[in-house]
Amino acid sequence: MKEFFISECARHENKIITSNFVVVSKQIKPKKTGEPYLALTLGDRSGQLDAKMWDNVEEVLNAFEQDDFLKIKGLVNKYKNRFQLTIHKVRKLGESEIEFSDYLPKTTKNIDELWQTLAGFVASFQNPYLKSLLQAFMSDPEIAAAYRNAPAAKTLHHAYIGGLLDHVVSLFRSCDLVSRNYPQVNRDLLLTGAFLHDIGKIHELAYNRSFSYTTRGQLLGHMIIELEMLQEKLAVVPDFPVELKTLLEHLIISHHGQYEFGSPKLPMFPEALLLHYMDDLDSKMEAMRAQFEREADLDSPWTSYNASLGRPLLNSAKFLAPKPAAPPDDSSAVAEAEAEAEYGSESSEETPTLPGLKP
C-alpha cells in the first residue's frame, strides 16, 4: 500500500517523502551546464505531480521508461505556486510490488447501475432509427466494455476509470431536463448526440497504467474516430435517413463549440448548441468538484489555482459553513475575582444605617 498520495502534498510541503508512482511522462533535458536532468510527470489515483531529478541522473537515465512504476524518495516543495517533487533516489518496481488500484482513479459510482440508467433512457426514445443506432452500439461487447471503463479525458474532467459513462449519464439527465423547457428541441436527437460526442475516447485514450493518448488518438483525435464508428454502426440500421445522419455528424464535430477548442464547425442547430453548452457545463462542474475534493483538508475555502478553469475557486459550502465558536474571553471575570479577593465582595458588606432610621 502506498505511504503517500499526490493529493496529500499540502500536508507534506517541505518534507521528505518515500512512495510509489507511475511514470506518466519522461523527458531528459539539459541543464545550463549541458548536463542532463530528468523531468517527469508522476501519477497515482489521486492526481499527477511534476518531478525533477538533478543529481546522479546518469545512473538512472535508462533504468525506466514511461508507464513504469517507481519507488521514489524526494522533497515535496512548491515552484511557481505549484507542488513538485525534487527526486533524491529512484528505483524501478517489480510487478509483484505493484497494487494497481493505487494508480488509476475510479468512479465511486456503481458501473452496472450507470449502464442500466443509460439503457433506460435509450429505451424511452420515440425515434426508431436513433433507438436502433444506440442499441447497436450498446450491444457491441467490445464497445460496451470500453465505454463502461474509459475515462472521459486525460486530465481535465472525469479523468478516472468509468469517467466517460459517468459523464454521459450526467449529460443524459441534464439534457432530458433542459429539453422539456425548449419545445423546439428534439430530445432523442440531443441525447443521441450526448451518447456519441465522446465515444471516440475509448480509442483515443490509453488507460492501462496511466492516462495517455494512443497513437491513433494523437494522430486523429476522438471526433474523427467517432465519425468512423458512426459509419460502421449506421450500416447495420436499415434505411437510416441521410438527413438524420448529417445532423449526427454535425453534433459530433461541433460539440466543442469553438474553433480554438477543436471544433471544425460551430453549432448550427438547437440540439447542437444545447449539447455544447451542457457538455461544457458538466465538465466544468466536475472540474470544480474534483478540485474541492482534492483540497478538502485545507482550512481556507479558496482552492489553489485551477489551470483548466484559469482561476482559483471558492468552495461556497465551506465558506458558508458555521465557524467554530471562539473560546470565551474570561479576562473580565478574572479581574473581578481578583478585585473581590483584595477588597471583598460588595454584596457582603453591611448596608450603612442613617441616624434615626431603622435598618
mmCIF file of C-alpha atoms in Angstrom:
data_model
loop_
_atom_site.group_PDB
_atom_site.id
_atom_site.type_symbol
_atom_site.label_atom_id
_atom_site.label_comp_id
_atom_site.label_asym_id
_atom_site.label_seq_id
_atom_site.Cartn_x
_atom_site.Cartn_y
_atom_site.Cartn_z
ATOM 1 C CA MET A 1 0.000 0.000 0.000
ATOM 2 C CA LYS A 2 1.289 3.465 -0.893
ATOM 3 C CA GLU A 3 2.573 5.549 2.008
ATOM 4 C CA PHE A 4 1.822 8.883 0.308
ATOM 5 C CA PHE A 5 -0.691 10.074 -2.313
ATOM 6 C CA ILE A 6 -0.245 13.138 -4.511
ATOM 7 C CA SER A 7 -3.392 14.736 -3.096
ATOM 8 C CA GLU A 8 -1.581 14.956 0.268
ATOM 9 C CA CYS A 9 1.124 17.368 -0.929
ATOM 10 C CA ALA A 10 -0.185 20.277 1.147
ATOM 11 C CA ARG A 11 0.302 18.279 4.356
ATOM 12 C CA HIS A 12 3.858 17.310 3.391
ATOM 13 C CA GLU A 13 5.193 20.584 1.998
ATOM 14 C CA ASN A 14 8.969 20.912 2.542
ATOM 15 C CA LYS A 15 9.138 17.332 3.827
ATOM 16 C CA ILE A 16 10.948 14.258 2.537
ATOM 17 C CA ILE A 17 8.559 11.517 1.399
ATOM 18 C CA THR A 18 9.060 7.990 0.074
ATOM 19 C CA SER A 19 6.324 6.474 -2.070
ATOM 20 C CA ASN A 20 5.460 4.666 -5.293
ATOM 21 C CA PHE A 21 4.296 6.307 -8.516
ATOM 22 C CA VAL A 22 3.607 5.519 -12.153
ATOM 23 C CA VAL A 23 5.611 7.472 -14.749
ATOM 24 C CA VAL A 24 3.072 9.433 -16.815
ATOM 25 C CA SER A 25 5.768 11.136 -18.892
ATOM 26 C CA LYS A 26 9.573 11.182 -19.004
ATOM 27 C CA GLN A 27 11.834 13.826 -20.549
ATOM 28 C CA ILE A 28 15.607 14.227 -20.484
ATOM 29 C CA LYS A 29 16.585 17.898 -20.592
ATOM 30 C CA PRO A 30 19.885 19.784 -20.420
ATOM 31 C CA LYS A 31 20.946 21.977 -17.509
ATOM 32 C CA LYS A 32 22.709 25.271 -18.259
ATOM 33 C CA THR A 33 25.944 23.350 -17.814
ATOM 34 C CA GLY A 34 24.897 20.912 -20.520
ATOM 35 C CA GLU A 35 24.498 18.017 -18.092
ATOM 36 C CA PRO A 36 21.183 16.152 -18.259
ATOM 37 C CA TYR A 37 18.359 16.263 -15.742
ATOM 38 C CA LEU A 38 15.102 14.317 -15.604
ATOM 39 C CA ALA A 39 11.714 15.997 -15.908
ATOM 40 C CA LEU A 40 8.937 13.571 -15.005
ATOM 41 C CA THR A 41 5.212 13.660 -14.539
ATOM 42 C CA LEU A 42 4.281 11.164 -11.846
ATOM 43 C CA GLY A 43 0.821 9.818 -11.188
ATOM 44 C CA ASP A 44 -1.328 7.916 -8.755
ATOM 45 C CA ARG A 45 -5.072 7.586 -8.323
ATOM 46 C CA SER A 46 -5.289 10.982 -6.598
ATOM 47 C CA GLY A 47 -3.651 13.055 -9.356
ATOM 48 C CA GLN A 48 -0.423 13.965 -11.101
ATOM 49 C CA LEU A 49 2.746 15.722 -9.951
ATOM 50 C CA ASP A 50 5.710 17.285 -11.750
ATOM 51 C CA ALA A 51 9.063 15.916 -10.581
ATOM 52 C CA LYS A 52 12.688 16.808 -11.277
ATOM 53 C CA MET A 53 15.888 14.858 -10.667
ATOM 54 C CA TRP A 54 19.023 16.995 -10.780
ATOM 55 C CA ASP A 55 21.812 14.840 -9.332
ATOM 56 C CA ASN A 56 23.219 11.413 -10.229
ATOM 57 C CA VAL A 57 20.952 11.383 -13.269
ATOM 58 C CA GLU A 58 23.290 9.313 -15.476
ATOM 59 C CA GLU A 59 22.813 6.328 -13.151
ATOM 60 C CA VAL A 60 19.040 6.114 -13.810
ATOM 61 C CA LEU A 61 18.579 7.609 -17.280
ATOM 62 C CA ASN A 62 17.910 4.250 -18.906
ATOM 63 C CA ALA A 63 16.617 2.420 -15.846
ATOM 64 C CA PHE A 64 12.926 3.072 -16.549
ATOM 65 C CA GLU A 65 10.514 4.412 -19.171
ATOM 66 C CA GLN A 66 7.041 5.935 -19.383
ATOM 67 C CA ASP A 67 4.332 3.742 -17.766
ATOM 68 C CA ASP A 68 6.859 2.056 -15.463
ATOM 69 C CA PHE A 69 6.296 2.065 -11.704
ATOM 70 C CA LEU A 70 8.910 3.643 -9.443
ATOM 71 C CA LYS A 71 9.704 3.864 -5.751
ATOM 72 C CA ILE A 72 10.901 7.421 -5.165
ATOM 73 C CA LYS A 73 12.399 9.339 -2.267
ATOM 74 C CA GLY A 74 12.292 13.099 -2.571
ATOM 75 C CA LEU A 75 11.350 16.529 -1.285
ATOM 76 C CA VAL A 76 7.843 17.948 -1.724
ATOM 77 C CA ASN A 77 8.066 21.668 -2.395
ATOM 78 C CA LYS A 78 6.424 24.456 -4.346
ATOM 79 C CA TYR A 79 7.635 26.111 -7.540
ATOM 80 C CA LYS A 80 5.634 28.968 -9.055
ATOM 81 C CA ASN A 81 2.839 28.169 -6.593
ATOM 82 C CA ARG A 82 2.556 24.554 -7.776
ATOM 83 C CA PHE A 83 3.686 21.472 -5.906
ATOM 84 C CA GLN A 84 6.543 19.462 -7.352
ATOM 85 C CA LEU A 85 8.853 16.696 -6.187
ATOM 86 C CA THR A 86 12.629 17.003 -6.154
ATOM 87 C CA ILE A 87 13.837 13.431 -6.554
ATOM 88 C CA HIS A 88 16.747 12.149 -4.454
ATOM 89 C CA LYS A 89 16.537 8.398 -5.112
ATOM 90 C CA VAL A 90 14.599 6.249 -7.558
ATOM 91 C CA ARG A 91 14.099 2.521 -8.102
ATOM 92 C CA LYS A 92 12.002 0.663 -10.655
ATOM 93 C CA LEU A 93 9.384 -1.587 -9.062
ATOM 94 C CA GLY A 94 8.726 -5.195 -9.987
ATOM 95 C CA GLU A 95 5.245 -6.390 -10.914
ATOM 96 C CA SER A 96 4.858 -8.182 -7.566
ATOM 97 C CA GLU A 97 5.344 -4.865 -5.739
ATOM 98 C CA ILE A 98 2.537 -3.069 -7.562
ATOM 99 C CA GLU A 99 -1.017 -2.572 -6.290
ATOM 100 C CA PHE A 100 -2.652 -1.331 -9.487
ATOM 101 C CA SER A 101 -5.643 0.159 -7.676
ATOM 102 C CA ASP A 102 -3.263 2.757 -6.177
ATOM 103 C CA TYR A 103 -2.554 4.338 -9.535
ATOM 104 C CA LEU A 104 -5.715 4.682 -11.616
ATOM 105 C CA PRO A 105 -8.585 6.647 -10.076
ATOM 106 C CA LYS A 106 -12.001 5.029 -10.479
ATOM 107 C CA THR A 107 -15.554 6.289 -10.151
ATOM 108 C CA THR A 108 -17.146 5.609 -6.781
ATOM 109 C CA LYS A 109 -20.489 5.019 -8.521
ATOM 110 C CA ASN A 110 -21.858 1.617 -9.500
ATOM 111 C CA ILE A 111 -20.942 0.963 -13.151
ATOM 112 C CA ASP A 112 -23.795 -1.522 -13.671
ATOM 113 C CA GLU A 113 -26.338 0.973 -12.353
ATOM 114 C CA LEU A 114 -24.965 3.737 -14.598
ATOM 115 C CA TRP A 115 -25.150 1.434 -17.625
ATOM 116 C CA GLN A 116 -28.743 0.479 -16.807
ATOM 117 C CA THR A 117 -29.657 4.144 -16.449
ATOM 118 C CA LEU A 118 -28.247 4.788 -19.905
ATOM 119 C CA ALA A 119 -30.161 1.820 -21.341
ATOM 120 C CA GLY A 120 -33.359 3.097 -19.722
ATOM 121 C CA PHE A 121 -33.045 6.457 -21.438
ATOM 122 C CA VAL A 122 -32.401 4.802 -24.812
ATOM 123 C CA ALA A 123 -35.433 2.537 -24.355
ATOM 124 C CA SER A 124 -37.584 5.668 -23.942
ATOM 125 C CA PHE A 125 -36.669 7.053 -27.391
ATOM 126 C CA GLN A 126 -39.560 7.738 -29.757
ATOM 127 C CA ASN A 127 -37.393 7.815 -32.883
ATOM 128 C CA PRO A 128 -36.905 4.193 -34.028
ATOM 129 C CA TYR A 129 -33.746 4.933 -36.044
ATOM 130 C CA LEU A 130 -31.926 6.661 -33.189
ATOM 131 C CA LYS A 131 -33.046 3.978 -30.726
ATOM 132 C CA SER A 132 -31.781 1.196 -33.020
ATOM 133 C CA LEU A 133 -28.494 3.014 -33.584
ATOM 134 C CA LEU A 134 -27.667 3.411 -29.893
ATOM 135 C CA GLN A 135 -28.794 -0.118 -29.104
ATOM 136 C CA ALA A 136 -26.392 -1.329 -31.822
ATOM 137 C CA PHE A 137 -23.553 0.493 -30.028
ATOM 138 C CA MET A 138 -24.566 -0.774 -26.592
ATOM 139 C CA SER A 139 -24.945 -4.389 -27.723
ATOM 140 C CA ASP A 140 -21.445 -4.469 -29.210
ATOM 141 C CA PRO A 141 -19.461 -6.254 -26.459
ATOM 142 C CA GLU A 142 -16.140 -4.596 -27.280
ATOM 143 C CA ILE A 143 -17.603 -1.100 -27.360
ATOM 144 C CA ALA A 144 -19.729 -1.702 -24.275
ATOM 145 C CA ALA A 145 -16.778 -2.932 -22.209
ATOM 146 C CA ALA A 146 -14.651 0.050 -23.222
ATOM 147 C CA TYR A 147 -17.483 2.560 -22.758
ATOM 148 C CA ARG A 148 -18.009 1.325 -19.187
ATOM 149 C CA ASN A 149 -14.323 1.713 -18.269
ATOM 150 C CA ALA A 150 -12.834 4.587 -20.275
ATOM 151 C CA PRO A 151 -12.065 7.972 -18.741
ATOM 152 C CA ALA A 152 -13.773 10.991 -20.304
ATOM 153 C CA ALA A 153 -10.476 12.892 -20.554
ATOM 154 C CA LYS A 154 -6.777 12.578 -19.796
ATOM 155 C CA THR A 155 -6.706 15.268 -17.102
ATOM 156 C CA LEU A 156 -9.375 17.965 -17.422
ATOM 157 C CA HIS A 157 -12.617 16.329 -16.257
ATOM 158 C CA HIS A 158 -13.953 12.884 -15.346
ATOM 159 C CA ALA A 159 -10.347 11.641 -15.647
ATOM 160 C CA TYR A 160 -10.896 8.318 -13.960
ATOM 161 C CA ILE A 161 -11.953 4.771 -14.814
ATOM 162 C CA GLY A 162 -15.678 4.905 -15.570
ATOM 163 C CA GLY A 163 -15.454 8.646 -16.181
ATOM 164 C CA LEU A 164 -16.890 8.516 -19.718
ATOM 165 C CA LEU A 165 -20.000 6.631 -18.610
ATOM 166 C CA ASP A 166 -20.384 8.838 -15.525
ATOM 167 C CA HIS A 167 -20.136 11.962 -17.709
ATOM 168 C CA VAL A 168 -22.624 10.729 -20.313
ATOM 169 C CA VAL A 169 -25.219 9.623 -17.749
ATOM 170 C CA SER A 170 -24.932 13.057 -16.127
ATOM 171 C CA LEU A 171 -25.392 14.635 -19.570
ATOM 172 C CA PHE A 172 -28.432 12.462 -20.303
ATOM 173 C CA ARG A 173 -30.094 13.618 -17.095
ATOM 174 C CA SER A 174 -29.307 17.288 -17.712
ATOM 175 C CA CYS A 175 -30.271 17.216 -21.389
ATOM 176 C CA ASP A 176 -33.502 15.381 -20.607
ATOM 177 C CA LEU A 177 -34.480 18.081 -18.115
ATOM 178 C CA VAL A 178 -33.459 21.058 -20.233
ATOM 179 C CA SER A 179 -35.143 19.731 -23.384
ATOM 180 C CA ARG A 180 -38.505 19.934 -21.555
ATOM 181 C CA ASN A 181 -38.058 23.701 -21.364
ATOM 182 C CA TYR A 182 -37.453 24.121 -25.110
ATOM 183 C CA PRO A 183 -40.204 22.609 -27.278
ATOM 184 C CA GLN A 184 -38.156 23.199 -30.444
ATOM 185 C CA VAL A 185 -35.517 20.714 -29.228
ATOM 186 C CA ASN A 186 -35.668 17.093 -30.401
ATOM 187 C CA ARG A 187 -34.942 15.168 -27.179
ATOM 188 C CA ASP A 188 -33.930 11.918 -28.889
ATOM 189 C CA LEU A 189 -31.532 13.710 -31.216
ATOM 190 C CA LEU A 190 -29.984 15.640 -28.319
ATOM 191 C CA LEU A 191 -29.482 12.510 -26.194
ATOM 192 C CA THR A 192 -28.009 10.632 -29.158
ATOM 193 C CA GLY A 193 -25.500 13.448 -29.546
ATOM 194 C CA ALA A 194 -24.667 13.142 -25.844
ATOM 195 C CA PHE A 195 -24.063 9.389 -26.241
ATOM 196 C CA LEU A 196 -21.828 9.823 -29.299
ATOM 197 C CA HIS A 197 -19.968 13.055 -28.549
ATOM 198 C CA ASP A 198 -17.067 11.413 -26.669
ATOM 199 C CA ILE A 199 -17.389 7.753 -27.670
ATOM 200 C CA GLY A 200 -14.133 8.031 -29.640
ATOM 201 C CA LYS A 201 -12.318 8.417 -26.310
ATOM 202 C CA ILE A 202 -12.427 4.619 -25.974
ATOM 203 C CA HIS A 203 -9.838 4.506 -28.783
ATOM 204 C CA GLU A 204 -8.200 7.909 -28.282
ATOM 205 C CA LEU A 205 -7.073 7.267 -24.712
ATOM 206 C CA ALA A 206 -4.980 4.504 -23.170
ATOM 207 C CA TYR A 207 -5.731 3.698 -19.543
ATOM 208 C CA ASN A 208 -3.946 0.512 -18.561
ATOM 209 C CA ARG A 209 -1.256 2.017 -16.290
ATOM 210 C CA SER A 210 -1.763 5.771 -16.640
ATOM 211 C CA PHE A 211 -3.958 8.007 -18.745
ATOM 212 C CA SER A 212 -2.271 8.821 -22.057
ATOM 213 C CA TYR A 213 -3.030 9.109 -25.759
ATOM 214 C CA THR A 214 -2.841 6.223 -28.166
ATOM 215 C CA THR A 215 -1.014 6.761 -31.440
ATOM 216 C CA ARG A 216 -4.357 6.777 -33.251
ATOM 217 C CA GLY A 217 -5.703 9.238 -30.713
ATOM 218 C CA GLN A 218 -2.751 11.566 -31.163
ATOM 219 C CA LEU A 219 -2.972 11.474 -34.961
ATOM 220 C CA LEU A 220 -6.748 11.624 -35.437
ATOM 221 C CA GLY A 221 -8.474 12.797 -32.263
ATOM 222 C CA HIS A 222 -11.747 11.471 -30.922
ATOM 223 C CA MET A 223 -14.027 13.348 -33.340
ATOM 224 C CA ILE A 224 -12.586 11.688 -36.450
ATOM 225 C CA ILE A 225 -12.659 8.327 -34.697
ATOM 226 C CA GLU A 226 -16.319 8.924 -33.784
ATOM 227 C CA LEU A 227 -17.274 9.633 -37.381
ATOM 228 C CA GLU A 228 -15.717 6.320 -38.382
ATOM 229 C CA MET A 229 -17.536 4.470 -35.593
ATOM 230 C CA LEU A 230 -20.810 6.105 -36.596
ATOM 231 C CA GLN A 231 -20.447 4.975 -40.215
ATOM 232 C CA GLU A 232 -19.860 1.382 -39.113
ATOM 233 C CA LYS A 233 -22.992 1.256 -36.941
ATOM 234 C CA LEU A 234 -25.212 3.096 -39.421
ATOM 235 C CA ALA A 235 -24.555 0.228 -41.816
ATOM 236 C CA VAL A 236 -26.493 -2.147 -39.533
ATOM 237 C CA VAL A 237 -29.571 0.101 -39.195
ATOM 238 C CA PRO A 238 -31.720 -0.344 -42.330
ATOM 239 C CA ASP A 239 -32.902 2.760 -44.221
ATOM 240 C CA PHE A 240 -31.356 5.222 -41.766
ATOM 241 C CA PRO A 241 -32.386 8.714 -43.015
ATOM 242 C CA VAL A 242 -29.498 10.590 -44.648
ATOM 243 C CA GLU A 243 -30.701 13.888 -43.117
ATOM 244 C CA LEU A 244 -30.525 12.394 -39.619
ATOM 245 C CA LYS A 245 -27.047 11.051 -40.358
ATOM 246 C CA THR A 246 -25.892 14.564 -41.314
ATOM 247 C CA LEU A 247 -27.263 16.016 -38.077
ATOM 248 C CA LEU A 248 -25.442 13.379 -36.017
ATOM 249 C CA GLU A 249 -22.174 14.123 -37.804
ATOM 250 C CA HIS A 250 -22.613 17.814 -37.067
ATOM 251 C CA LEU A 251 -23.352 17.105 -33.389
ATOM 252 C CA ILE A 252 -20.044 15.244 -33.180
ATOM 253 C CA ILE A 253 -17.834 17.784 -34.930
ATOM 254 C CA SER A 254 -19.361 20.889 -33.300
ATOM 255 C CA HIS A 255 -19.679 19.850 -29.673
ATOM 256 C CA HIS A 256 -16.520 21.676 -28.542
ATOM 257 C CA GLY A 257 -18.319 24.824 -29.563
ATOM 258 C CA GLN A 258 -15.441 26.960 -30.800
ATOM 259 C CA TYR A 259 -12.777 26.690 -33.476
ATOM 260 C CA GLU A 260 -9.961 27.288 -30.992
ATOM 261 C CA PHE A 261 -11.216 24.364 -28.881
ATOM 262 C CA GLY A 262 -11.003 21.928 -31.781
ATOM 263 C CA SER A 263 -14.430 22.102 -33.392
ATOM 264 C CA PRO A 264 -14.160 22.309 -37.205
ATOM 265 C CA LYS A 265 -17.724 23.676 -37.227
ATOM 266 C CA LEU A 266 -19.695 25.849 -34.808
ATOM 267 C CA PRO A 267 -23.048 24.508 -33.503
ATOM 268 C CA MET A 268 -25.659 25.457 -36.113
ATOM 269 C CA PHE A 269 -28.965 23.991 -34.868
ATOM 270 C CA PRO A 270 -30.672 23.915 -31.445
ATOM 271 C CA GLU A 271 -29.639 20.415 -30.386
ATOM 272 C CA ALA A 272 -26.013 21.065 -31.351
ATOM 273 C CA LEU A 273 -25.890 24.338 -29.409
ATOM 274 C CA LEU A 274 -27.516 22.781 -26.360
ATOM 275 C CA LEU A 275 -25.196 19.761 -26.465
ATOM 276 C CA HIS A 276 -22.148 22.030 -26.496
ATOM 277 C CA TYR A 277 -23.262 24.095 -23.521
ATOM 278 C CA MET A 278 -24.445 21.130 -21.450
ATOM 279 C CA ASP A 279 -21.199 19.262 -22.158
ATOM 280 C CA ASP A 280 -19.151 22.326 -21.221
ATOM 281 C CA LEU A 281 -21.199 22.858 -18.054
ATOM 282 C CA ASP A 282 -20.893 19.245 -16.927
ATOM 283 C CA SER A 283 -17.130 19.187 -17.488
ATOM 284 C CA LYS A 284 -16.609 22.445 -15.573
ATOM 285 C CA MET A 285 -18.798 21.385 -12.664
ATOM 286 C CA GLU A 286 -16.841 18.136 -12.420
ATOM 287 C CA ALA A 287 -13.537 20.041 -12.549
ATOM 288 C CA MET A 288 -14.714 22.157 -9.607
ATOM 289 C CA ARG A 289 -15.976 19.154 -7.638
ATOM 290 C CA ALA A 290 -12.705 17.295 -8.122
ATOM 291 C CA GLN A 291 -10.639 20.293 -7.000
ATOM 292 C CA PHE A 292 -12.737 20.712 -3.847
ATOM 293 C CA GLU A 293 -12.282 17.003 -3.103
ATOM 294 C CA ARG A 294 -8.503 17.158 -3.638
ATOM 295 C CA GLU A 295 -8.162 20.135 -1.302
ATOM 296 C CA ALA A 296 -10.795 19.178 1.266
ATOM 297 C CA ASP A 297 -8.204 19.202 4.067
ATOM 298 C CA LEU A 298 -7.252 22.845 3.536
ATOM 299 C CA ASP A 299 -8.642 25.291 6.090
ATOM 300 C CA SER A 300 -9.275 28.028 3.548
ATOM 301 C CA PRO A 301 -12.446 27.907 1.403
ATOM 302 C CA TRP A 302 -10.268 29.104 -1.510
ATOM 303 C CA THR A 303 -8.521 26.485 -3.603
ATOM 304 C CA SER A 304 -5.208 26.775 -5.375
ATOM 305 C CA TYR A 305 -5.178 27.977 -8.989
ATOM 306 C CA ASN A 306 -7.166 25.726 -11.315
ATOM 307 C CA ALA A 307 -5.326 25.603 -14.630
ATOM 308 C CA SER A 308 -8.236 24.281 -16.711
ATOM 309 C CA LEU A 309 -10.619 26.987 -15.487
ATOM 310 C CA GLY A 310 -7.966 29.689 -15.284
ATOM 311 C CA ARG A 311 -8.781 30.848 -11.754
ATOM 312 C CA PRO A 312 -8.735 29.873 -8.091
ATOM 313 C CA LEU A 313 -12.077 28.553 -6.845
ATOM 314 C CA LEU A 314 -14.206 29.346 -3.805
ATOM 315 C CA ASN A 315 -15.762 26.344 -2.090
ATOM 316 C CA SER A 316 -19.049 28.040 -1.250
ATOM 317 C CA ALA A 317 -20.208 25.215 1.032
ATOM 318 C CA LYS A 318 -17.056 25.526 3.120
ATOM 319 C CA PHE A 319 -17.325 29.338 3.038
ATOM 320 C CA LEU A 320 -20.903 29.250 4.382
ATOM 321 C CA ALA A 321 -20.302 26.512 6.949
ATOM 322 C CA PRO A 322 -20.717 27.618 10.592
ATOM 323 C CA LYS A 323 -17.428 28.774 12.059
ATOM 324 C CA PRO A 324 -16.185 27.149 15.278
ATOM 325 C CA ALA A 325 -17.188 29.230 18.305
ATOM 326 C CA ALA A 326 -14.319 31.246 19.748
ATOM 327 C CA PRO A 327 -13.384 30.366 23.359
ATOM 328 C CA PRO A 328 -14.997 32.814 25.831
ATOM 329 C CA ASP A 329 -12.932 35.791 26.876
ATOM 330 C CA ASP A 330 -12.777 35.343 30.659
ATOM 331 C CA SER A 331 -10.297 38.154 31.320
ATOM 332 C CA SER A 332 -13.052 40.344 32.876
ATOM 333 C CA ALA A 333 -14.129 37.516 35.189
ATOM 334 C CA VAL A 334 -10.548 37.060 36.318
ATOM 335 C CA ALA A 335 -10.215 40.780 37.053
ATOM 336 C CA GLU A 336 -13.467 40.781 39.020
ATOM 337 C CA ALA A 337 -12.343 37.798 41.097
ATOM 338 C CA GLU A 338 -9.043 39.496 41.861
ATOM 339 C CA ALA A 339 -10.864 42.646 42.940
ATOM 340 C CA GLU A 340 -13.136 40.683 45.263
ATOM 341 C CA ALA A 341 -10.137 38.972 46.828
ATOM 342 C CA GLU A 342 -8.468 42.296 47.508
ATOM 343 C CA TYR A 343 -11.414 44.485 48.547
ATOM 344 C CA GLY A 344 -14.120 41.989 49.432
ATOM 345 C CA SER A 345 -17.384 41.475 47.658
ATOM 346 C CA GLU A 346 -19.748 44.434 47.525
ATOM 347 C CA SER A 347 -22.665 42.161 48.363
ATOM 348 C CA SER A 348 -21.018 41.005 51.580
ATOM 349 C CA GLU A 349 -20.673 44.483 53.044
ATOM 350 C CA GLU A 350 -23.204 45.686 55.657
ATOM 351 C CA THR A 351 -25.602 48.384 54.454
ATOM 352 C CA PRO A 352 -24.887 51.604 56.370
ATOM 353 C CA THR A 353 -27.768 52.875 58.604
ATOM 354 C CA LEU A 354 -28.566 56.576 58.758
ATOM 355 C CA PRO A 355 -29.096 58.117 62.200
ATOM 356 C CA GLY A 356 -32.737 57.986 63.379
ATOM 357 C CA LEU A 357 -33.730 55.334 60.876
ATOM 358 C CA LYS A 358 -34.178 51.683 61.481
ATOM 359 C CA PRO A 359 -32.263 49.392 59.216
#
